[in-house]
Coordinates of N, CA and C and ligand atoms in Angstrom, one line a residue:
X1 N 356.3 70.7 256.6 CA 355.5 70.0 255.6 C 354.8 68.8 256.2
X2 N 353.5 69.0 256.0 CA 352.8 67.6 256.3 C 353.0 66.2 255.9
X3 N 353.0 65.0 256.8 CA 353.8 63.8 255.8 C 352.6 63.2 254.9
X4 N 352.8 62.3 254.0 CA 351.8 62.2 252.9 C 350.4 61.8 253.4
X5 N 350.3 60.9 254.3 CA 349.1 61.1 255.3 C 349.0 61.2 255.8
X6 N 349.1 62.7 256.0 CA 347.9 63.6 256.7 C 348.0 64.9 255.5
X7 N 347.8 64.4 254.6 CA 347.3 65.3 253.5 C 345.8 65.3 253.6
X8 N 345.8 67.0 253.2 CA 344.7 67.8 253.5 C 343.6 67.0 253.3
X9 N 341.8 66.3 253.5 CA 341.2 66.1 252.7 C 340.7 67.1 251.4
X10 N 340.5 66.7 250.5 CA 339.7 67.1 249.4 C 338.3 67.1 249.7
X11 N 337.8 66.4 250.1 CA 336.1 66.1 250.1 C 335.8 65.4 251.7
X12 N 335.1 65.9 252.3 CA 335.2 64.9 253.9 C 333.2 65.2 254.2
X13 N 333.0 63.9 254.4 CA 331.3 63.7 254.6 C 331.6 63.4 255.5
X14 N 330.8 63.7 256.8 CA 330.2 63.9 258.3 C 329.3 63.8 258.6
X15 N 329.1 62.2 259.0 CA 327.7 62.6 260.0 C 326.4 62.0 259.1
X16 N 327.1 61.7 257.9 CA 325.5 62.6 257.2 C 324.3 61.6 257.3
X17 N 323.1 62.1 257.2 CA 321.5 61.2 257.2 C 320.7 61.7 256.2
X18 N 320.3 60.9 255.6 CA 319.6 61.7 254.3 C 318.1 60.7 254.6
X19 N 317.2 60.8 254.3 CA 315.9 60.8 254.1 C 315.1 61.5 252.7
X20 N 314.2 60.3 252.1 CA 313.1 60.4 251.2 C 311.7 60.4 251.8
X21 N 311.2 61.6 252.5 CA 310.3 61.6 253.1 C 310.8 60.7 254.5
X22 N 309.6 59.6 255.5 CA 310.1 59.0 256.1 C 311.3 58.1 255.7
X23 N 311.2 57.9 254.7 CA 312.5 56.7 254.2 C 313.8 57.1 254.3
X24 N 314.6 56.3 255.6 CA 316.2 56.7 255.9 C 316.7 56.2 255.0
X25 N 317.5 56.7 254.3 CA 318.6 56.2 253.5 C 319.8 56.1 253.9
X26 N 320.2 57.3 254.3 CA 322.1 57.6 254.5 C 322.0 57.5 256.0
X27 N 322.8 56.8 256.6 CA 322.5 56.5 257.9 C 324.3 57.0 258.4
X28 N 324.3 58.1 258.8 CA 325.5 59.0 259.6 C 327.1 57.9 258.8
X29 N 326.7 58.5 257.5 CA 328.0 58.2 256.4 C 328.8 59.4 256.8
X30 N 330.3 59.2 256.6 CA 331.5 59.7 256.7 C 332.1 59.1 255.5
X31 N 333.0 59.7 255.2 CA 333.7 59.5 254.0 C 334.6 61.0 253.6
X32 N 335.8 60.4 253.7 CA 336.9 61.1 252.8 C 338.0 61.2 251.9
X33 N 337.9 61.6 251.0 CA 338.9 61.7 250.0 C 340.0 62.9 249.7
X34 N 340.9 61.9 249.9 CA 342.0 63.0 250.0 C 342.7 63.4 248.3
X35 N 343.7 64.5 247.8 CA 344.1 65.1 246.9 C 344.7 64.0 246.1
X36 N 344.8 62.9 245.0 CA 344.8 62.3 244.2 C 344.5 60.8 244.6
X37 N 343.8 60.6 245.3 CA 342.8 59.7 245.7 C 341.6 59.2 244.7
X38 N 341.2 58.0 244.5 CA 340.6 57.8 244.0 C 339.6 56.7 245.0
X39 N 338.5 57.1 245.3 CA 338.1 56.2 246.0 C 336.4 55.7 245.5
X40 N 336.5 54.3 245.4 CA 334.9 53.9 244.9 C 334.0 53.1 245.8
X41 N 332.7 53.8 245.6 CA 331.8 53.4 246.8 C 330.7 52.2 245.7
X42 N 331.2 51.0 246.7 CA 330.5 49.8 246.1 C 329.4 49.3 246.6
X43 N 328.3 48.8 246.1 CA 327.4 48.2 247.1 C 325.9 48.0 245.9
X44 N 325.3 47.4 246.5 CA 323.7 46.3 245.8 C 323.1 47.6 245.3
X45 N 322.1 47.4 244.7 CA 321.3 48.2 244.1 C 320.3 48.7 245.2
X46 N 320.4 49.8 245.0 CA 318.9 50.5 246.3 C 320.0 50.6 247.3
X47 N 320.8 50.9 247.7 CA 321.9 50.3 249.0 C 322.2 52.3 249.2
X48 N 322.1 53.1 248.1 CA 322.3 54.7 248.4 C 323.3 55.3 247.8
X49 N 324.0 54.6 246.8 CA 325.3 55.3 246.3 C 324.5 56.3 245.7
X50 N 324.1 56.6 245.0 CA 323.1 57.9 244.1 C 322.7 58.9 245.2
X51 N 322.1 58.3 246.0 CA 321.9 59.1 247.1 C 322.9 59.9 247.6
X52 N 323.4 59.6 248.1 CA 325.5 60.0 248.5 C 325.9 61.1 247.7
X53 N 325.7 60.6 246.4 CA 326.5 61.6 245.5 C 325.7 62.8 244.9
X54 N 324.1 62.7 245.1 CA 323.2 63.9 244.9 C 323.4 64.6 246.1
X55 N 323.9 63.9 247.1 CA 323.4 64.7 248.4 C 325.0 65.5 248.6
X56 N 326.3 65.1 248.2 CA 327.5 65.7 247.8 C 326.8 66.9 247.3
X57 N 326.5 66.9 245.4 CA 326.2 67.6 245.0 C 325.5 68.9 245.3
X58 N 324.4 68.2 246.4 CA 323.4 69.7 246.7 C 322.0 69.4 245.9
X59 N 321.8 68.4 245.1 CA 320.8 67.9 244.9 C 319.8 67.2 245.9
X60 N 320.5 66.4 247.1 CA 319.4 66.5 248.0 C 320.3 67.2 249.4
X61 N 319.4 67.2 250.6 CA 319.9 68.2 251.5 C 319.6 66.7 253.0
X62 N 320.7 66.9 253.2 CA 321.0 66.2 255.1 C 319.9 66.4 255.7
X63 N 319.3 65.8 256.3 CA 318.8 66.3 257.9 C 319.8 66.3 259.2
X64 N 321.2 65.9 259.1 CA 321.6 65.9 259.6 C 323.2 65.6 258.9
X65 N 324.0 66.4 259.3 CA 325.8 66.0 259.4 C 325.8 67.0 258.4
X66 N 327.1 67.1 258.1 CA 327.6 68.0 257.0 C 328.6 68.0 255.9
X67 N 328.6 68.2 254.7 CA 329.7 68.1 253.6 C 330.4 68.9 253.6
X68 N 331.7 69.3 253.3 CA 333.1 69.6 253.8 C 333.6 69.7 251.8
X69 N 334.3 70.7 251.0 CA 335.0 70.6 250.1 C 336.2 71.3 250.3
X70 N 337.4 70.6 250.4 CA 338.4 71.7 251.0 C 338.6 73.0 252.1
X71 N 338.0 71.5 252.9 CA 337.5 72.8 254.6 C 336.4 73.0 254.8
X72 N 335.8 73.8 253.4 CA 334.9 74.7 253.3 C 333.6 74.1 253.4
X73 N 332.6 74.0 254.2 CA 331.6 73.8 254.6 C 330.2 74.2 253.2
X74 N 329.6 72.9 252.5 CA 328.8 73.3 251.7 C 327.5 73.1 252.0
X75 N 326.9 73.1 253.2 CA 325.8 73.7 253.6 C 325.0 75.1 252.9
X76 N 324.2 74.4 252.3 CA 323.2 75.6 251.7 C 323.8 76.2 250.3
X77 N 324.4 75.5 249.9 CA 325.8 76.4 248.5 C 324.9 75.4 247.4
X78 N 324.2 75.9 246.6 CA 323.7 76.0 245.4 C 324.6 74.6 244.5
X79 N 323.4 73.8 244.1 CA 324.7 72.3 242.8 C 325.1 73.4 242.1
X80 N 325.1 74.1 241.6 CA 325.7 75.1 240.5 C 326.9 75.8 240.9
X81 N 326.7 76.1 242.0 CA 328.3 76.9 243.0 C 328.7 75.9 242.8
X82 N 328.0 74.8 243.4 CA 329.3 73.4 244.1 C 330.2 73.2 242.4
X83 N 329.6 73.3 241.4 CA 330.0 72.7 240.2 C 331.1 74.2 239.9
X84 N 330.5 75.3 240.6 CA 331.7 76.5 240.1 C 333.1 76.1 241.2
X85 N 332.5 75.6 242.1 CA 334.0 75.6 243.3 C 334.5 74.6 243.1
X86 N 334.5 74.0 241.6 CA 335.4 72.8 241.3 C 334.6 71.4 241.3
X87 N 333.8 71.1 241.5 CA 333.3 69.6 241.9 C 332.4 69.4 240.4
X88 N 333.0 68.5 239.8 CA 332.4 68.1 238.6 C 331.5 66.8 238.6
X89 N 330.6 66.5 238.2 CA 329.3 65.7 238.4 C 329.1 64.7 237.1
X90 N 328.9 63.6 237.4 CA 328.5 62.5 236.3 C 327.9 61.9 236.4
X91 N 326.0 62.3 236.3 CA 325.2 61.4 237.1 C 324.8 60.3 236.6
X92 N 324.1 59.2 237.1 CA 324.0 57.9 236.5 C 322.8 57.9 235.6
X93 N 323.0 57.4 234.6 CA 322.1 57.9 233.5 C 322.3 58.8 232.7
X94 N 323.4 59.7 232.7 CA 324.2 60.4 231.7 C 323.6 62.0 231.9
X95 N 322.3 62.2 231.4 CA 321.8 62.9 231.3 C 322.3 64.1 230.3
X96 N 322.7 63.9 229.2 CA 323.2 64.4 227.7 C 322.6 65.2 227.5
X97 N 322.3 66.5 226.9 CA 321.4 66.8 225.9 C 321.2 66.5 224.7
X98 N 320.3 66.0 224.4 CA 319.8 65.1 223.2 C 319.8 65.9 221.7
X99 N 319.3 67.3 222.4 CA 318.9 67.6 221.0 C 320.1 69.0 220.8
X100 N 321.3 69.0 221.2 CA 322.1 69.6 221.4 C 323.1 68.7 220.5
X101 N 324.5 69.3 219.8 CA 325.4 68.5 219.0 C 326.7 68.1 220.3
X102 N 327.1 66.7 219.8 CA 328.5 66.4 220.6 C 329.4 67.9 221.3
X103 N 329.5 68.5 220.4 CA 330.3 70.0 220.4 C 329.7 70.7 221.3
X104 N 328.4 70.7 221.3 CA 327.6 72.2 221.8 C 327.6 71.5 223.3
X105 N 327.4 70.2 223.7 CA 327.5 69.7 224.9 C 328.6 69.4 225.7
X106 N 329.6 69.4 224.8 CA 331.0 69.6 225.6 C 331.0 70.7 226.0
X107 N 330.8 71.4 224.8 CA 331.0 73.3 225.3 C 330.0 73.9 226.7
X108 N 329.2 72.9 227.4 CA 328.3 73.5 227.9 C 328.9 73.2 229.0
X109 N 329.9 72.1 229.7 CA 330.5 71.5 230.2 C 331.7 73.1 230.9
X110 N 331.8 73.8 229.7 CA 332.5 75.1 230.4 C 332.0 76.0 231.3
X111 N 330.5 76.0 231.1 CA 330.0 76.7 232.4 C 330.1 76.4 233.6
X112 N 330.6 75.6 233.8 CA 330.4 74.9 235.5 C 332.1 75.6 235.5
X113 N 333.0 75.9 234.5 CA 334.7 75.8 234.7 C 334.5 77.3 236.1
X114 N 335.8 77.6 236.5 CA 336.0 78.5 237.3 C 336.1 80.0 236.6
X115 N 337.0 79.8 235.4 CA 337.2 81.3 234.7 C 336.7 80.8 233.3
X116 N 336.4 82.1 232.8 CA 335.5 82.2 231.3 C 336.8 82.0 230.7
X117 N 337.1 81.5 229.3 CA 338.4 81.5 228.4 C 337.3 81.4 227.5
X118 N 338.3 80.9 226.4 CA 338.0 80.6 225.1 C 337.5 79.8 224.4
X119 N 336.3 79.6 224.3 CA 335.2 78.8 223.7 C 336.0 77.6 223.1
X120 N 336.7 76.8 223.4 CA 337.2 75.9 222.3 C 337.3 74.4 223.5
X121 N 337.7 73.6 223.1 CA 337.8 71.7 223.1 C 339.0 71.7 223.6
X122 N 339.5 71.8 224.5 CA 341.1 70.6 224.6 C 341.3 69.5 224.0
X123 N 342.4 69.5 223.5 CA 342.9 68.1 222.8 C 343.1 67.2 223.6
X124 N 342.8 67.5 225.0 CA 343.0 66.1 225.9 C 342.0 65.3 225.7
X125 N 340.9 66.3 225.6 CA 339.3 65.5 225.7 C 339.6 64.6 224.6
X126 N 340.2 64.7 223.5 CA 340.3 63.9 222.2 C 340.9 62.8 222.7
X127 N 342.2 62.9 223.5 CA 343.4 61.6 223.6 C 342.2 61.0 224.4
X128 N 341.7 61.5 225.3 CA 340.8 60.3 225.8 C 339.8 59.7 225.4
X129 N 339.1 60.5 224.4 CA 337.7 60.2 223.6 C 337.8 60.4 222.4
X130 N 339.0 59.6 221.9 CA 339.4 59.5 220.2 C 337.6 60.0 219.4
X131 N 336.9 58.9 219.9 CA 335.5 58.6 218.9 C 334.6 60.0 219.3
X132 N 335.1 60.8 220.1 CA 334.2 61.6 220.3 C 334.6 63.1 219.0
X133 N 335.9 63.1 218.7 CA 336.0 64.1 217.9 C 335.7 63.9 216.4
X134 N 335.2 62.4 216.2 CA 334.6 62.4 214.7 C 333.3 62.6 214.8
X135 N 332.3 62.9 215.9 CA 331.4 63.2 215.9 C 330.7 64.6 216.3
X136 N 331.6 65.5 216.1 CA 331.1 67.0 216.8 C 329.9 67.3 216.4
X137 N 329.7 67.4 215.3 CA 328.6 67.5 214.4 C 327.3 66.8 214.6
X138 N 327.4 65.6 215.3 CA 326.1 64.7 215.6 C 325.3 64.9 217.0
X139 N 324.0 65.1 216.5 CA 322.9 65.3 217.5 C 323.7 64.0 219.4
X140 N 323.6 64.6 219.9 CA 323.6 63.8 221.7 C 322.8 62.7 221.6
X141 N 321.9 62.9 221.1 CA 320.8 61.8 221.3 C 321.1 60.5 220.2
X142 N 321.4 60.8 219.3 CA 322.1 59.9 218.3 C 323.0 59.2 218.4
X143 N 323.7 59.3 219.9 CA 324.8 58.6 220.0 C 324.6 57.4 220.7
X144 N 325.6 56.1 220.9 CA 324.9 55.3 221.2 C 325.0 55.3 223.0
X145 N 324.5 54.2 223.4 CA 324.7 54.5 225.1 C 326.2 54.4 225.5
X146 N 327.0 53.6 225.1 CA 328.0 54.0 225.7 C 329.1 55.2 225.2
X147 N 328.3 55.9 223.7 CA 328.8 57.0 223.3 C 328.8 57.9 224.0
X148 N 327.4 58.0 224.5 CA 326.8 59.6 225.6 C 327.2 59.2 226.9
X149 N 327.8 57.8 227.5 CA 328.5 57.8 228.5 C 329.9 59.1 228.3
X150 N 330.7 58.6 227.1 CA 331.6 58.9 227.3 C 331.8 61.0 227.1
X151 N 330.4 60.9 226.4 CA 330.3 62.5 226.1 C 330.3 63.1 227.6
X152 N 329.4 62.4 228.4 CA 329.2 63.0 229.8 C 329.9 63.4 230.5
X153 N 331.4 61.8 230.6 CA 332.4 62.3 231.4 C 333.0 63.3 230.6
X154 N 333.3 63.7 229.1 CA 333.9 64.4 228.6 C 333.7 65.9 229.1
X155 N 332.4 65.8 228.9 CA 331.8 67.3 229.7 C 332.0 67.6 230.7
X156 N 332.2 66.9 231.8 CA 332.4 66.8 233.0 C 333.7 67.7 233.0
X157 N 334.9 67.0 232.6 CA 336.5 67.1 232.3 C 336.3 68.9 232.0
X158 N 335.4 69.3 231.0 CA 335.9 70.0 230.5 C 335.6 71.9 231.3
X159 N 335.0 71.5 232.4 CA 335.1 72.1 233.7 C 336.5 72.1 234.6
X160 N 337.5 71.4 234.0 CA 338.3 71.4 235.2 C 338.5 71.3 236.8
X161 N 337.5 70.3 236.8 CA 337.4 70.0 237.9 C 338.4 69.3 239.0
X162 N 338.5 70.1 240.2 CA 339.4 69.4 241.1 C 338.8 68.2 241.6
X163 N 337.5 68.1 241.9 CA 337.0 66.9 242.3 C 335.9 66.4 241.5
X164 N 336.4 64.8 240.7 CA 335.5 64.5 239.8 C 334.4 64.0 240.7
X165 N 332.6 63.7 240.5 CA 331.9 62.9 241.4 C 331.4 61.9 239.8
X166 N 331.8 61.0 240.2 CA 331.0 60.1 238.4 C 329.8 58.5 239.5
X167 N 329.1 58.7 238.5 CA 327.6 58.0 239.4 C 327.6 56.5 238.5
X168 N 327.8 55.3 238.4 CA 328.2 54.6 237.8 C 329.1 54.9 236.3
X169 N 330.1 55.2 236.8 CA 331.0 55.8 235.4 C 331.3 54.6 233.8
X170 N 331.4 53.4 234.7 CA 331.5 52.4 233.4 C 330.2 51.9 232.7
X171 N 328.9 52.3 233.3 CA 328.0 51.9 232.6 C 328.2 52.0 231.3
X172 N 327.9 50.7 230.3 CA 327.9 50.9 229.2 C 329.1 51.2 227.8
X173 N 330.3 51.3 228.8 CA 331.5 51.5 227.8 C 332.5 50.5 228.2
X174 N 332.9 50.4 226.9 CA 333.8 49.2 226.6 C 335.5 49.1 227.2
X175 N 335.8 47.7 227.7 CA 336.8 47.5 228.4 C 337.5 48.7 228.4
X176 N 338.2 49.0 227.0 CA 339.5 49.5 226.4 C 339.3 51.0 226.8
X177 N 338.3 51.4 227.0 CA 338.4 52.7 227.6 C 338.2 53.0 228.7
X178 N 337.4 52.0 229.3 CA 337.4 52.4 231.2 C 339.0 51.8 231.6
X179 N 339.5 51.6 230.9 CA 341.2 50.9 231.4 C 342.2 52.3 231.2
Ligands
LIG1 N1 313.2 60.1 244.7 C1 313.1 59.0 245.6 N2 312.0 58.9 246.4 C2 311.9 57.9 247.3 N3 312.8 56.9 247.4 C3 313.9 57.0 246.6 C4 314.1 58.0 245.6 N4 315.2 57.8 245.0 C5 315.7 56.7 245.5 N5 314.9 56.2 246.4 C6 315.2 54.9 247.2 O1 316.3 55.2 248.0 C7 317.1 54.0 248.1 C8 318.5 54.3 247.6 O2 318.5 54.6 246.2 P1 319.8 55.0 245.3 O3 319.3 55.4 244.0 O4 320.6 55.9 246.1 O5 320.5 53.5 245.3 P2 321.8 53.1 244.5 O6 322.8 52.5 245.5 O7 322.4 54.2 243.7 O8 321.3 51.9 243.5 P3 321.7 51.4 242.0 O9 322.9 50.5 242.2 O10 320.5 50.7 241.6 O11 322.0 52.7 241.2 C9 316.4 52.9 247.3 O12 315.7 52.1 248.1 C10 315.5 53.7 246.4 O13 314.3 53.0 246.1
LIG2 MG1 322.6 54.5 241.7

């Protein structure tokens, strides 16, 4: 048995360089996170965290180094696989559907899961987001900003994801629930 560190990584970034046209951004980042690790990447505005985590995702693509999900090499693998092989996404700015209900946007949250089940809500999502289950019925867009914060990560969860990615997660919601 392996001793507790040198547990496996979960997520291991290599190398990586990202570019916006000529504009460097990601300048040969490394980064790993291992199996109940929680690790947060801090820094100024414009500094690349967004960048990092689209470029995790598959939303933008390396010019160089490579992203690693349990070994497995995600070179060229589709945000959508990445979101089926477990890696759940919370981008900054929420990105809700507006004109879709609390309900219908949790529920959509199940496509990214690994196996099809049964159309329904866990009661976890509730213990964590009491305010979220008096509102199934209300338009996304109606909610307030730190409401559709918390719908996003809800949706996120509701993929079962082994690895969460959340893109400023506390924007906008109140102490008592980022605690
Ligand atoms: N689509 C784009 N095209 C060109 N440059 C971009 C693009 N998106 C971001 N940038 C630039 O890349 C740099 C990194 O941006 P990024 O959004 O990753 O920063 P951030 O660390 O997430 O900042 P914040 O704390 O404000 O969210 C910034 O200088 C930004 O202006
Ligand atoms: Mg950002």
């Amino acid at each position: 048995m392996l001793p507790l560190t040198a547990k496996k990584e979960m997520l291991k970034v290599v190398g990586v360089n990202v570019y916006y046209g000529e504009s460097h951004i990601l300048r040969d980042v490394d980064i790993q996170v291992h199996p109940g690790e929680m690790v947060c990447l801090i820094g100024r505005n414009g500094v690349g965290k967004t960048t990092l985590l689209k470029t995790i995702m598959g939303l933008l693509t390396p010019r160089q180094g490579t992203i690693y999900f349990r070994d497995r090499p995600l070179t060229g693998i589709s945000t959508d696989k990445r979101a089926r092989l477990g890696i759940g996404y919370v981008p900054q700015g929420r990105e809700i559907i507006p004109r879709l209900t609390v309900k219908e946007n949790l529920l959509l949250g199940l496509e990214a899961g690994k196996k099809k089940g049964k159309k329904e809500i866990p009661s976890e999502i509730f213990e964590l987001f009491p305010d979220l289950g008096q509102m199934l019925s209300r338009l996304g867009g109606n909610l307030s900003g730190g409401q559709q914060q918390q719908l996003a990560i809800a949706r996120a969860l509701m993929g079962k994801p082994q690895l969460l990615v959340l893109d400023e997660p506390t924007e906008g919601i109140q102490p008592s629930i980022i605690l």
